[in-house]
């Protein structure tokens, strides 16, 4: 028996004042002392994707907290959230 994995999807957009992609943006994220390790890791991952992140429901709180940090520190806007439970 195989359990189905419920995935959520969050679509993000980088703020205009930040470099859009690449090493410059990754270095900026990694050097930001206001970000936790989780936000730094998610931020660097997001630099490699086109629009957002897909993650399992079991990681909802941690992922949303890291996204909130990136929003608070003016790296991203969250455009939409698709909850896998719905």
Short mmCIF file of N, CA and C in Angstrom, two decimals:
data_model
loop_
_atom_site.label_atom_id
_atom_site.label_comp_id
_atom_site.label_asym_id
_atom_site.label_seq_id
_atom_site.Cartn_x
_atom_site.Cartn_y
_atom_site.Cartn_z
N UNK A 1 0.84 -1.18 0.00
CA UNK A 1 0.00 0.00 0.00
C UNK A 1 0.88 1.24 0.00
N UNK A 2 0.60 2.15 -0.90
CA UNK A 2 1.39 3.37 -1.02
C UNK A 2 0.56 4.56 -0.54
N UNK A 3 1.12 5.34 0.37
CA UNK A 3 0.44 6.53 0.85
C UNK A 3 0.63 7.67 -0.14
N UNK A 4 -0.43 8.39 -0.40
CA UNK A 4 -0.28 9.54 -1.30
C UNK A 4 0.24 10.72 -0.49
N UNK A 5 1.13 11.46 -1.08
CA UNK A 5 1.74 12.61 -0.45
C UNK A 5 0.97 13.86 -0.86
N UNK A 6 0.43 14.57 0.12
CA UNK A 6 -0.31 15.80 -0.16
C UNK A 6 0.70 16.93 -0.27
N UNK A 7 0.71 17.60 -1.42
CA UNK A 7 1.66 18.69 -1.65
C UNK A 7 0.95 20.04 -1.69
N UNK A 8 1.56 21.01 -1.09
CA UNK A 8 1.10 22.40 -1.14
C UNK A 8 1.96 23.11 -2.17
N UNK A 9 1.46 24.23 -2.66
CA UNK A 9 2.25 25.02 -3.61
C UNK A 9 2.15 26.48 -3.24
N UNK A 10 3.28 27.15 -3.17
CA UNK A 10 3.33 28.58 -2.91
C UNK A 10 4.02 29.25 -4.08
N UNK A 11 3.32 30.20 -4.68
CA UNK A 11 3.89 30.98 -5.80
C UNK A 11 4.46 32.28 -5.23
N UNK A 12 5.71 32.58 -5.57
CA UNK A 12 6.36 33.79 -5.05
C UNK A 12 6.86 34.65 -6.20
N UNK A 13 7.11 35.90 -5.85
CA UNK A 13 7.72 36.83 -6.80
C UNK A 13 8.78 37.60 -6.04
N UNK A 14 9.93 37.77 -6.66
CA UNK A 14 11.02 38.52 -6.03
C UNK A 14 10.69 40.00 -6.06
N UNK A 15 11.07 40.71 -5.03
CA UNK A 15 10.87 42.15 -5.00
C UNK A 15 11.78 42.80 -6.02
N UNK A 16 11.33 43.88 -6.58
CA UNK A 16 12.05 44.54 -7.68
C UNK A 16 13.44 45.01 -7.26
N UNK A 17 13.61 45.46 -6.02
CA UNK A 17 14.91 46.00 -5.61
C UNK A 17 15.98 44.93 -5.43
N UNK A 18 15.60 43.67 -5.46
CA UNK A 18 16.56 42.58 -5.32
C UNK A 18 16.98 42.07 -6.69
N UNK A 19 18.24 41.62 -6.83
CA UNK A 19 18.62 40.97 -8.09
C UNK A 19 17.70 39.76 -8.31
N UNK A 20 17.30 39.51 -9.51
CA UNK A 20 16.29 38.50 -9.79
C UNK A 20 16.76 37.06 -9.61
N UNK A 21 17.95 36.74 -9.92
CA UNK A 21 18.43 35.36 -9.83
C UNK A 21 19.95 35.35 -9.66
N UNK A 22 20.45 34.15 -9.48
CA UNK A 22 21.87 33.93 -9.58
C UNK A 22 22.66 34.11 -8.29
N UNK A 23 23.95 34.07 -8.49
CA UNK A 23 24.88 34.09 -7.36
C UNK A 23 24.78 35.36 -6.53
N UNK A 24 24.53 36.50 -7.14
CA UNK A 24 24.43 37.75 -6.39
C UNK A 24 23.30 37.68 -5.36
N UNK A 25 22.16 37.20 -5.78
CA UNK A 25 21.02 37.07 -4.88
C UNK A 25 21.29 36.01 -3.81
N UNK A 26 21.86 34.89 -4.19
CA UNK A 26 22.16 33.84 -3.21
C UNK A 26 23.14 34.35 -2.15
N UNK A 27 24.16 35.05 -2.56
CA UNK A 27 25.13 35.59 -1.59
C UNK A 27 24.47 36.61 -0.66
N UNK A 28 23.57 37.43 -1.19
CA UNK A 28 22.86 38.41 -0.39
C UNK A 28 22.02 37.70 0.68
N UNK A 29 21.34 36.64 0.28
CA UNK A 29 20.52 35.87 1.22
C UNK A 29 21.39 35.21 2.28
N UNK A 30 22.46 34.55 1.86
CA UNK A 30 23.32 33.83 2.80
C UNK A 30 24.01 34.75 3.80
N UNK A 31 24.27 35.98 3.42
CA UNK A 31 24.96 36.93 4.30
C UNK A 31 24.02 37.72 5.19
N UNK A 32 22.73 37.58 5.00
CA UNK A 32 21.74 38.35 5.75
C UNK A 32 21.61 37.79 7.17
N UNK A 33 22.07 38.55 8.15
CA UNK A 33 22.06 38.09 9.55
C UNK A 33 20.65 38.08 10.14
N UNK A 34 19.68 38.67 9.46
CA UNK A 34 18.30 38.69 9.94
C UNK A 34 17.54 37.41 9.60
N UNK A 35 18.12 36.56 8.77
CA UNK A 35 17.44 35.35 8.33
C UNK A 35 17.94 34.12 9.09
N UNK A 36 17.00 33.23 9.41
CA UNK A 36 17.37 31.95 10.03
C UNK A 36 17.97 31.04 8.97
N UNK A 37 18.52 29.92 9.42
CA UNK A 37 19.06 28.94 8.47
C UNK A 37 17.97 28.43 7.54
N UNK A 38 16.76 28.24 8.09
CA UNK A 38 15.66 27.75 7.26
C UNK A 38 15.31 28.74 6.16
N UNK A 39 15.24 30.02 6.49
CA UNK A 39 14.92 31.04 5.49
C UNK A 39 16.04 31.18 4.47
N UNK A 40 17.28 31.07 4.91
CA UNK A 40 18.41 31.14 3.98
C UNK A 40 18.36 29.96 2.99
N UNK A 41 18.12 28.77 3.52
CA UNK A 41 18.05 27.59 2.66
C UNK A 41 16.91 27.68 1.67
N UNK A 42 15.72 28.06 2.15
CA UNK A 42 14.57 28.18 1.25
C UNK A 42 14.78 29.30 0.25
N UNK A 43 15.34 30.41 0.70
CA UNK A 43 15.62 31.52 -0.21
C UNK A 43 16.57 31.11 -1.32
N UNK A 44 17.63 30.40 -0.97
CA UNK A 44 18.58 29.93 -1.99
C UNK A 44 17.91 28.93 -2.92
N UNK A 45 17.09 28.05 -2.39
CA UNK A 45 16.36 27.11 -3.24
C UNK A 45 15.45 27.86 -4.21
N UNK A 46 14.76 28.88 -3.71
CA UNK A 46 13.84 29.64 -4.57
C UNK A 46 14.56 30.35 -5.72
N UNK A 47 15.85 30.65 -5.54
CA UNK A 47 16.59 31.29 -6.64
C UNK A 47 16.78 30.33 -7.81
N UNK A 48 16.56 29.04 -7.57
CA UNK A 48 16.76 28.05 -8.64
C UNK A 48 15.46 27.63 -9.31
N UNK A 49 14.33 28.15 -8.81
CA UNK A 49 13.03 27.80 -9.37
C UNK A 49 12.45 28.98 -10.13
N UNK A 50 11.50 28.72 -10.96
CA UNK A 50 10.90 29.79 -11.75
C UNK A 50 9.90 30.61 -10.96
N UNK A 51 9.02 29.95 -10.21
CA UNK A 51 7.91 30.69 -9.62
C UNK A 51 7.64 30.41 -8.15
N UNK A 52 7.99 29.25 -7.66
CA UNK A 52 7.59 28.97 -6.29
C UNK A 52 8.14 27.67 -5.78
N UNK A 53 7.48 27.17 -4.76
CA UNK A 53 7.95 25.96 -4.11
C UNK A 53 6.76 25.03 -3.83
N UNK A 54 6.99 23.74 -4.02
CA UNK A 54 6.02 22.70 -3.72
C UNK A 54 6.58 21.91 -2.54
N UNK A 55 5.75 21.70 -1.51
CA UNK A 55 6.25 21.04 -0.31
C UNK A 55 5.14 20.22 0.34
N UNK A 56 5.51 19.15 1.07
CA UNK A 56 4.51 18.30 1.71
C UNK A 56 3.84 19.00 2.89
N UNK A 57 2.62 18.59 3.18
CA UNK A 57 1.85 19.15 4.29
C UNK A 57 2.58 19.04 5.62
N UNK A 58 3.35 18.00 5.79
CA UNK A 58 4.05 17.80 7.06
C UNK A 58 5.08 18.90 7.32
N UNK A 59 5.43 19.65 6.31
CA UNK A 59 6.41 20.74 6.45
C UNK A 59 5.77 22.12 6.41
N UNK A 60 4.44 22.19 6.52
CA UNK A 60 3.70 23.45 6.34
C UNK A 60 4.21 24.55 7.26
N UNK A 61 4.25 24.33 8.56
CA UNK A 61 4.61 25.38 9.51
C UNK A 61 6.02 25.91 9.27
N UNK A 62 6.99 25.02 9.13
CA UNK A 62 8.37 25.45 8.94
C UNK A 62 8.57 26.19 7.63
N UNK A 63 7.94 25.70 6.58
CA UNK A 63 8.08 26.35 5.28
C UNK A 63 7.42 27.72 5.29
N UNK A 64 6.23 27.82 5.87
CA UNK A 64 5.55 29.11 5.91
C UNK A 64 6.29 30.10 6.81
N UNK A 65 6.90 29.63 7.88
CA UNK A 65 7.69 30.51 8.74
C UNK A 65 8.89 31.06 7.97
N UNK A 66 9.58 30.20 7.21
CA UNK A 66 10.73 30.64 6.42
C UNK A 66 10.29 31.63 5.33
N UNK A 67 9.15 31.35 4.69
CA UNK A 67 8.62 32.29 3.69
C UNK A 67 8.29 33.63 4.33
N UNK A 68 7.72 33.60 5.53
CA UNK A 68 7.38 34.83 6.24
C UNK A 68 8.64 35.66 6.52
N UNK A 69 9.72 34.99 6.91
CA UNK A 69 10.99 35.70 7.13
C UNK A 69 11.47 36.37 5.85
N UNK A 70 11.38 35.65 4.74
CA UNK A 70 11.82 36.23 3.46
C UNK A 70 10.94 37.41 3.07
N UNK A 71 9.65 37.35 3.38
CA UNK A 71 8.76 38.48 3.10
C UNK A 71 9.06 39.66 4.01
N UNK A 72 9.23 39.38 5.30
CA UNK A 72 9.51 40.44 6.29
C UNK A 72 10.80 41.19 5.95
N UNK A 73 11.78 40.46 5.44
CA UNK A 73 13.06 41.07 5.09
C UNK A 73 13.11 41.54 3.65
N UNK A 74 11.94 41.63 3.03
CA UNK A 74 11.74 42.24 1.71
C UNK A 74 12.48 41.56 0.57
N UNK A 75 12.50 40.23 0.59
CA UNK A 75 13.05 39.48 -0.53
C UNK A 75 11.96 39.08 -1.52
N UNK A 76 10.82 38.66 -1.01
CA UNK A 76 9.77 38.11 -1.87
C UNK A 76 8.38 38.66 -1.51
N UNK A 77 7.45 38.48 -2.44
CA UNK A 77 6.01 38.59 -2.21
C UNK A 77 5.46 37.19 -2.39
N UNK A 78 4.50 36.80 -1.58
CA UNK A 78 3.80 35.54 -1.81
C UNK A 78 2.57 35.88 -2.62
N UNK A 79 2.50 35.38 -3.85
CA UNK A 79 1.37 35.67 -4.74
C UNK A 79 0.17 34.80 -4.45
N UNK A 80 0.40 33.51 -4.20
CA UNK A 80 -0.72 32.60 -3.94
C UNK A 80 -0.24 31.38 -3.16
N UNK A 81 -1.16 30.80 -2.42
CA UNK A 81 -0.90 29.58 -1.66
C UNK A 81 -1.99 28.58 -2.03
N UNK A 82 -1.58 27.41 -2.48
CA UNK A 82 -2.53 26.35 -2.77
C UNK A 82 -2.33 25.27 -1.71
N UNK A 83 -3.29 25.15 -0.81
CA UNK A 83 -3.22 24.18 0.27
C UNK A 83 -3.60 22.82 -0.26
N UNK A 84 -2.72 21.85 -0.12
CA UNK A 84 -2.94 20.51 -0.63
C UNK A 84 -4.10 19.78 0.04
N UNK A 85 -4.57 20.26 1.19
CA UNK A 85 -5.69 19.63 1.88
C UNK A 85 -7.02 19.93 1.22
N UNK A 86 -7.09 21.00 0.48
CA UNK A 86 -8.37 21.41 -0.10
C UNK A 86 -8.67 20.69 -1.37
#
